[in-house]
XYZ file of C-alpha atoms in Angstrom:
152
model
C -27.142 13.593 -11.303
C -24.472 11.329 -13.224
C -23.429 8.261 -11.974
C -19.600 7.289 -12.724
C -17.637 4.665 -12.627
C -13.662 5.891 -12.190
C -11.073 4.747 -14.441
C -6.963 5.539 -14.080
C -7.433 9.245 -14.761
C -10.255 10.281 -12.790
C -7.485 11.114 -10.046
C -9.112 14.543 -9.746
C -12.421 12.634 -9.029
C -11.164 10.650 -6.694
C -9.515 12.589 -4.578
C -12.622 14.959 -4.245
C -14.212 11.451 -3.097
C -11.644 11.122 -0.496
C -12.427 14.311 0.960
C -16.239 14.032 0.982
C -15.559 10.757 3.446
C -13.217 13.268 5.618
C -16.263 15.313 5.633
C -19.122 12.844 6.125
C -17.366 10.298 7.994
C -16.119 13.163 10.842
C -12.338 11.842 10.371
C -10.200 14.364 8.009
C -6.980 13.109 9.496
C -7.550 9.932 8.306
C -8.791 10.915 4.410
C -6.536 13.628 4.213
C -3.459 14.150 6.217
C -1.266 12.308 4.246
C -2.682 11.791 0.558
C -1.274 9.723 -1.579
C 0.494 10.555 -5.326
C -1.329 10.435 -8.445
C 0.588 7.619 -9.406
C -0.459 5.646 -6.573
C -4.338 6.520 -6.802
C -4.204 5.660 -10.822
C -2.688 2.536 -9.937
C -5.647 1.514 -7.926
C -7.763 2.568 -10.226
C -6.040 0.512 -12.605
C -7.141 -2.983 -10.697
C -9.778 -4.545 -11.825
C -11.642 -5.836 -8.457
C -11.413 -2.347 -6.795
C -14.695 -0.002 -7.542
C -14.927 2.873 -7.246
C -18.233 5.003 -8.172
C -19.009 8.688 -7.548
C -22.953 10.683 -8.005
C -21.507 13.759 -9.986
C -23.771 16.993 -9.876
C -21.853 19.061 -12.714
C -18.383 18.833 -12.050
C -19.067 18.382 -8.492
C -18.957 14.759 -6.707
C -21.849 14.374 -4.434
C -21.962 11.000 -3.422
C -19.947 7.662 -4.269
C -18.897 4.258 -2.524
C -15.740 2.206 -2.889
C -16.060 -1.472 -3.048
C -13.488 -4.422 -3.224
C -14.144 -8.128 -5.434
C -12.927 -10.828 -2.963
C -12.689 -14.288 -5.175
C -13.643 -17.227 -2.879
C -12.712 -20.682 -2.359
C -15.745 -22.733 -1.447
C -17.303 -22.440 -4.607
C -16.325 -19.989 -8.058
C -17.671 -17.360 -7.342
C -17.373 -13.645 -6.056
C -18.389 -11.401 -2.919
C -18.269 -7.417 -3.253
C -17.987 -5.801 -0.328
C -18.628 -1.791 -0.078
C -15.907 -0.063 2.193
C -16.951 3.416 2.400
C -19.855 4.753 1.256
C -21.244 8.717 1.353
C -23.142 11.535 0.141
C -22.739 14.986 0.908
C -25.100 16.704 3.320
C -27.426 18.637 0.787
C -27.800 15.372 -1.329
C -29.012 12.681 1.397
C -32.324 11.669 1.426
C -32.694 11.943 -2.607
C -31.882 8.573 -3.435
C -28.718 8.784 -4.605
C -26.649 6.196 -1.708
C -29.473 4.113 -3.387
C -28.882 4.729 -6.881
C -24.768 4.355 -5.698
C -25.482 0.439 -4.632
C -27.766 -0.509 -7.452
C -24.677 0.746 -10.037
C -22.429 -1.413 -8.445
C -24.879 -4.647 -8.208
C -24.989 -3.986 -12.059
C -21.047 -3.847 -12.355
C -20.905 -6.822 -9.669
C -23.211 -8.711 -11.300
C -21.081 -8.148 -14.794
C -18.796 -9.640 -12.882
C -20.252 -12.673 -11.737
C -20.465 -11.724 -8.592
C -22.731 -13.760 -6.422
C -23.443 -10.948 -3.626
C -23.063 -7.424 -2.104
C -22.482 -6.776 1.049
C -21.883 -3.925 3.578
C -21.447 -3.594 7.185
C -22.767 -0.549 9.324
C -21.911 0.290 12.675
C -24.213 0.341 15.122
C -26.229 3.790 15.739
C -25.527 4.933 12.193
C -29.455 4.368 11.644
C -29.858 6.252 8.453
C -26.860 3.827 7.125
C -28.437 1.014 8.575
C -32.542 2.274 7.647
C -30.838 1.951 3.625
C -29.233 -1.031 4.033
C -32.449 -3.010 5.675
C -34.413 -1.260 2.305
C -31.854 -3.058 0.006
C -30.933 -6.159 1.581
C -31.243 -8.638 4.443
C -29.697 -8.138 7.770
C -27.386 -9.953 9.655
C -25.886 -9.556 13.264
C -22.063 -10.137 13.299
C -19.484 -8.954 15.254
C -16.163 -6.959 13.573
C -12.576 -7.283 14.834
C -9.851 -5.234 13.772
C -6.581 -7.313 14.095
C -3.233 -5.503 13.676
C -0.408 -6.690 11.401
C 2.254 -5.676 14.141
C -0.102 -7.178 16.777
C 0.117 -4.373 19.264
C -3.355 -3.326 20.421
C -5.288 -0.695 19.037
């Protein structure tokens, strides 16, 4: 297994990402009803504070996590915060969501990032089982707040 970090023309990469989180995540409208151009995806590629980082077995991606740099304001310094994280079925268990987080502390840490952090919803206890292993827990609650403020 290869571990890689995506640049601006790993589009093809990407998007095989995108539909392993269809896949493992039980929501294909969401990761692939409406995908967006190439252009688009190299563009976000392009920016420095978003991370993306696939497990590749061959040409095949079997794993990866995408993770955001927030700068803060109390102090100089940086948070990076995993979004979506997954491997495929016939991968779990092997280490590589493990191997997926340690990457990225390495990257973060490049970065001079202070912390990583990750939130898991309840029930998801093989999520939650990995993230206990690598980290310390804490309860918080989650809102989702829409832009046009009409409820969910």
């Amino acid at each position: 297994m290869l571990l890689h970090h995506l640049r601006f023309t790993d589009v093809r990469l990407l998007r095989q990402l995108t539909a392993l989180f269809g896949a493992a995540f039980a929501d294909p409208e969401t990761y692939g009803a409406e995908p967006p151009s190439d252009a688009y995806l190299e563009g976000l590629l392009a920016k420095e504070h978003i991370f993306v980082i696939v497990a590749l077995a061959g040409e095949e991606v079997v794993g990866g996590l995408v993770a955001y740099e927030l700068d803060k304001f109390e102090r100089a310094r940086r948070e990076v915060y995993i979004y979506d994280l997954a491997v495929s079925d016939q991968y779990r268990r092997q280490g590589v969501a493990t191997a997926l987080i340690e990457y990225l502390c390495e990257v973060a840490a490049a970065r001079g990032a202070w912390v990583v952090y990750v939130q898991a919803d309840r029930g998801d206890d093989p999520a939650i089982a990995l993230y206990e292993k690598l980290g310390i827990r804490e309860e918080v609650l989650h809102f989702d707040i829409r832009v046009d403020r009409k409820p969910l």
